[in-house]
Amino acid sequence: AWAAQHPHAVASMTLVATPLLPSFRWHMWARIWQTPVVGELFQLCATPATIAAVMRRGNPRPLPEAFVDRVTGYADLAQKLRILALYRSARDPRASFGPLAEALRSLDVPACVVWGSDDPYAGVEYAAPTAALFSASELHVIERAGHWPFVDEPTHVAAIVSAFLARRTASGAA
């Protein structure tokens, strides 16, 4: 949203498992969080162990304990309420992502799109259509990576993003 509001300040975009598509279908947990009362009950009952279990569910590899601990360490009531507000603000992808996708398409900047092949929350089927929003895009699907490819394959993802940014800097776009 920031990029769409500040088009002159954007030289390129890097998106990691970010489906900006009106056709996106929210994952099960998002649908729970988007539901009034049910979302609040879920968040009130969500212990660090519950959050860790949800994070690990469907991930193709074990998530590092340090990453899980960091995420669960932020899970106070204020953060849980922010999650509800965030997911509820984009309940209808056609209304929230459609205009955003068109605004980003009009930026006409290069994009680096990184996705995990086994993402249980934003399936890999959304990767190519997301990359196609940009006239010059690179799509990198990381095999056996989940929703957090930068955690599953940090060195690989860092190399991809660094190379992309180096090319942008070398071309004078930055």
mmCIF file of C-alpha atoms in Angstrom:
data_model
loop_
_atom_site.group_PDB
_atom_site.id
_atom_site.type_symbol
_atom_site.label_atom_id
_atom_site.label_comp_id
_atom_site.label_asym_id
_atom_site.label_seq_id
_atom_site.Cartn_x
_atom_site.Cartn_y
_atom_site.Cartn_z
ATOM 1 C CA ALA A 1 0.000 0.000 0.000
ATOM 2 C CA TRP A 2 2.871 2.364 0.796
ATOM 3 C CA ALA A 3 4.429 1.759 -2.629
ATOM 4 C CA ALA A 4 1.136 2.508 -4.364
ATOM 5 C CA GLN A 5 0.805 5.751 -2.390
ATOM 6 C CA HIS A 6 4.415 6.827 -3.051
ATOM 7 C CA PRO A 7 5.113 5.713 -6.626
ATOM 8 C CA HIS A 8 8.011 8.140 -7.164
ATOM 9 C CA ALA A 9 9.878 6.652 -4.204
ATOM 10 C CA VAL A 10 9.789 3.080 -5.520
ATOM 11 C CA ALA A 11 12.605 1.751 -7.717
ATOM 12 C CA SER A 12 11.775 -1.943 -7.385
ATOM 13 C CA MET A 13 9.796 -4.367 -5.275
ATOM 14 C CA THR A 14 10.664 -7.563 -3.461
ATOM 15 C CA LEU A 15 7.718 -9.723 -2.461
ATOM 16 C CA VAL A 16 8.022 -12.877 -0.364
ATOM 17 C CA ALA A 17 4.906 -15.065 -0.392
ATOM 18 C CA THR A 18 2.701 -12.012 -0.910
ATOM 19 C CA PRO A 19 -0.290 -12.798 -3.122
ATOM 20 C CA LEU A 20 -1.666 -9.439 -4.213
ATOM 21 C CA LEU A 21 -4.436 -11.019 -6.240
ATOM 22 C CA PRO A 22 -8.189 -10.515 -6.169
ATOM 23 C CA SER A 23 -8.498 -14.299 -6.678
ATOM 24 C CA PHE A 24 -6.572 -15.098 -3.487
ATOM 25 C CA ARG A 25 -8.373 -17.400 -1.062
ATOM 26 C CA TRP A 26 -7.500 -16.881 2.570
ATOM 27 C CA HIS A 27 -6.124 -19.825 4.530
ATOM 28 C CA MET A 28 -8.079 -21.452 7.328
ATOM 29 C CA TRP A 29 -6.487 -19.457 10.159
ATOM 30 C CA ALA A 30 -7.098 -16.151 8.384
ATOM 31 C CA ARG A 31 -10.767 -17.034 7.921
ATOM 32 C CA ILE A 32 -11.004 -17.778 11.643
ATOM 33 C CA TRP A 33 -9.337 -14.449 12.526
ATOM 34 C CA GLN A 34 -11.662 -12.615 10.147
ATOM 35 C CA THR A 35 -14.759 -13.972 11.873
ATOM 36 C CA PRO A 36 -16.122 -11.753 14.668
ATOM 37 C CA VAL A 37 -16.242 -13.402 18.092
ATOM 38 C CA VAL A 38 -14.592 -16.602 16.786
ATOM 39 C CA GLY A 39 -11.393 -14.676 16.027
ATOM 40 C CA GLU A 40 -11.377 -13.071 19.460
ATOM 41 C CA LEU A 41 -11.966 -16.421 21.169
ATOM 42 C CA PHE A 42 -9.180 -18.033 19.153
ATOM 43 C CA GLN A 43 -6.744 -15.253 20.020
ATOM 44 C CA LEU A 44 -7.691 -15.241 23.702
ATOM 45 C CA CYS A 45 -7.091 -18.998 23.898
ATOM 46 C CA ALA A 46 -3.913 -18.994 21.792
ATOM 47 C CA THR A 47 -0.981 -19.872 24.018
ATOM 48 C CA PRO A 48 2.613 -19.759 22.778
ATOM 49 C CA ALA A 49 2.407 -23.535 22.303
ATOM 50 C CA THR A 50 -0.753 -23.153 20.185
ATOM 51 C CA ILE A 51 0.834 -20.439 18.067
ATOM 52 C CA ALA A 52 3.940 -22.577 17.573
ATOM 53 C CA ALA A 53 1.792 -25.524 16.503
ATOM 54 C CA VAL A 54 -0.095 -23.373 13.993
ATOM 55 C CA MET A 55 3.173 -22.026 12.591
ATOM 56 C CA ARG A 56 4.607 -25.509 12.181
ATOM 57 C CA ARG A 57 1.440 -26.966 10.671
ATOM 58 C CA GLY A 58 2.044 -27.794 7.068
ATOM 59 C CA ASN A 59 5.566 -26.411 6.916
ATOM 60 C CA PRO A 60 7.723 -28.835 4.922
ATOM 61 C CA ARG A 61 10.650 -28.492 7.322
ATOM 62 C CA PRO A 62 10.984 -28.000 11.041
ATOM 63 C CA LEU A 63 11.092 -24.302 11.833
ATOM 64 C CA PRO A 64 14.083 -23.238 13.926
ATOM 65 C CA GLU A 65 13.162 -22.914 17.586
ATOM 66 C CA ALA A 66 14.708 -19.442 17.725
ATOM 67 C CA PHE A 67 12.335 -18.238 14.993
ATOM 68 C CA VAL A 68 9.283 -19.801 16.635
ATOM 69 C CA ASP A 69 10.309 -18.379 20.022
ATOM 70 C CA ARG A 70 10.769 -14.926 18.507
ATOM 71 C CA VAL A 71 7.305 -14.970 16.937
ATOM 72 C CA THR A 72 5.574 -16.353 20.025
ATOM 73 C CA GLY A 73 7.458 -13.834 22.161
ATOM 74 C CA TYR A 74 5.519 -11.031 20.458
ATOM 75 C CA ALA A 75 2.157 -12.696 21.035
ATOM 76 C CA ASP A 76 0.692 -10.449 23.679
ATOM 77 C CA LEU A 77 -2.934 -9.309 23.619
ATOM 78 C CA ALA A 78 -2.144 -6.108 21.720
ATOM 79 C CA GLN A 79 -0.395 -8.042 18.957
ATOM 80 C CA LYS A 80 -3.205 -10.582 18.756
ATOM 81 C CA LEU A 81 -5.746 -7.774 18.352
ATOM 82 C CA ARG A 82 -3.583 -6.220 15.609
ATOM 83 C CA ILE A 83 -3.667 -9.556 13.760
ATOM 84 C CA LEU A 84 -7.457 -9.516 13.874
ATOM 85 C CA ALA A 85 -7.564 -5.924 12.617
ATOM 86 C CA LEU A 86 -5.099 -6.641 9.812
ATOM 87 C CA TYR A 87 -6.871 -9.726 8.504
ATOM 88 C CA ARG A 88 -10.281 -8.121 8.829
ATOM 89 C CA SER A 89 -9.118 -5.082 6.870
ATOM 90 C CA ALA A 90 -8.500 -7.322 3.849
ATOM 91 C CA ARG A 91 -11.359 -9.788 4.286
ATOM 92 C CA ASP A 92 -12.435 -9.522 0.643
ATOM 93 C CA PRO A 93 -9.384 -9.903 -1.643
ATOM 94 C CA ARG A 94 -11.330 -8.550 -4.624
ATOM 95 C CA ALA A 95 -11.943 -5.273 -2.825
ATOM 96 C CA SER A 96 -8.609 -4.983 -1.018
ATOM 97 C CA PHE A 97 -6.098 -6.630 -3.351
ATOM 98 C CA GLY A 98 -7.697 -5.806 -6.716
ATOM 99 C CA PRO A 99 -7.114 -2.043 -6.569
ATOM 100 C CA LEU A 100 -3.724 -2.539 -4.931
ATOM 101 C CA ALA A 101 -2.614 -4.964 -7.647
ATOM 102 C CA GLU A 102 -3.614 -2.479 -10.342
ATOM 103 C CA ALA A 103 -1.820 0.367 -8.571
ATOM 104 C CA LEU A 104 1.367 -1.693 -8.269
ATOM 105 C CA ARG A 105 1.103 -2.828 -11.907
ATOM 106 C CA SER A 106 0.997 0.822 -12.953
ATOM 107 C CA LEU A 107 4.280 1.532 -11.132
ATOM 108 C CA ASP A 108 6.088 -0.357 -13.901
ATOM 109 C CA VAL A 109 9.036 -1.282 -11.667
ATOM 110 C CA PRO A 110 10.975 -4.538 -11.623
ATOM 111 C CA ALA A 111 10.033 -7.062 -8.974
ATOM 112 C CA CYS A 112 11.701 -9.999 -7.295
ATOM 113 C CA VAL A 113 9.067 -12.508 -6.214
ATOM 114 C CA VAL A 114 10.157 -15.283 -3.842
ATOM 115 C CA TRP A 115 7.894 -18.162 -2.847
ATOM 116 C CA GLY A 116 8.126 -21.472 -1.042
ATOM 117 C CA SER A 117 7.030 -24.420 -3.154
ATOM 118 C CA ASP A 118 5.144 -25.882 -0.184
ATOM 119 C CA ASP A 119 3.577 -22.757 1.322
ATOM 120 C CA PRO A 120 0.476 -23.899 3.234
ATOM 121 C CA TYR A 121 -0.860 -20.338 3.677
ATOM 122 C CA ALA A 122 -0.273 -18.652 0.315
ATOM 123 C CA GLY A 123 0.004 -21.550 -2.100
ATOM 124 C CA VAL A 124 2.606 -21.588 -4.842
ATOM 125 C CA GLU A 125 -0.209 -21.347 -7.410
ATOM 126 C CA TYR A 126 -0.291 -17.621 -6.584
ATOM 127 C CA ALA A 127 3.425 -17.082 -7.288
ATOM 128 C CA ALA A 128 3.407 -16.751 -11.088
ATOM 129 C CA PRO A 129 0.254 -14.574 -11.241
ATOM 130 C CA THR A 130 1.782 -12.282 -8.597
ATOM 131 C CA ALA A 131 5.022 -12.000 -10.591
ATOM 132 C CA ALA A 132 2.969 -11.288 -13.719
ATOM 133 C CA LEU A 133 1.676 -8.077 -12.120
ATOM 134 C CA PHE A 134 5.052 -6.527 -12.912
ATOM 135 C CA SER A 135 6.399 -5.930 -16.411
ATOM 136 C CA ALA A 136 9.898 -6.995 -15.395
ATOM 137 C CA SER A 137 9.807 -9.630 -12.709
ATOM 138 C CA GLU A 138 11.912 -12.484 -11.474
ATOM 139 C CA LEU A 139 10.130 -15.427 -9.910
ATOM 140 C CA HIS A 140 12.070 -17.675 -7.555
ATOM 141 C CA VAL A 141 10.293 -20.718 -6.149
ATOM 142 C CA ILE A 142 12.317 -22.275 -3.348
ATOM 143 C CA GLU A 143 11.881 -26.036 -3.300
ATOM 144 C CA ARG A 144 10.760 -27.651 -0.047
ATOM 145 C CA ALA A 145 10.244 -24.234 1.532
ATOM 146 C CA GLY A 146 7.060 -23.137 3.250
ATOM 147 C CA HIS A 147 5.512 -19.779 4.044
ATOM 148 C CA TRP A 148 8.768 -18.460 5.426
ATOM 149 C CA PRO A 149 11.325 -19.317 2.711
ATOM 150 C CA PHE A 150 13.741 -16.822 4.283
ATOM 151 C CA VAL A 151 13.695 -19.043 7.388
ATOM 152 C CA ASP A 152 13.741 -22.377 5.569
ATOM 153 C CA GLU A 153 16.529 -21.291 3.174
ATOM 154 C CA PRO A 154 17.998 -18.042 4.534
ATOM 155 C CA THR A 155 21.250 -18.152 2.574
ATOM 156 C CA HIS A 156 19.499 -18.951 -0.697
ATOM 157 C CA VAL A 157 16.877 -16.223 -0.282
ATOM 158 C CA ALA A 158 19.508 -13.682 0.788
ATOM 159 C CA ALA A 159 21.541 -14.491 -2.334
ATOM 160 C CA ILE A 160 18.480 -14.065 -4.580
ATOM 161 C CA VAL A 161 17.448 -10.742 -3.060
ATOM 162 C CA SER A 162 21.014 -9.422 -2.857
ATOM 163 C CA ALA A 163 21.658 -10.248 -6.516
ATOM 164 C CA PHE A 164 18.374 -8.612 -7.542
ATOM 165 C CA LEU A 165 19.174 -5.439 -5.595
ATOM 166 C CA ALA A 166 22.754 -5.395 -6.916
ATOM 167 C CA ARG A 167 21.424 -5.499 -10.485
ATOM 168 C CA ARG A 168 19.013 -2.679 -9.676
ATOM 169 C CA THR A 169 21.810 -0.594 -8.162
ATOM 170 C CA ALA A 170 24.170 -1.310 -11.064
ATOM 171 C CA SER A 171 21.514 -0.257 -13.570
ATOM 172 C CA GLY A 172 21.142 3.096 -11.827
ATOM 173 C CA ALA A 173 17.552 2.376 -10.849
ATOM 174 C CA ALA A 174 18.241 2.744 -7.147
#
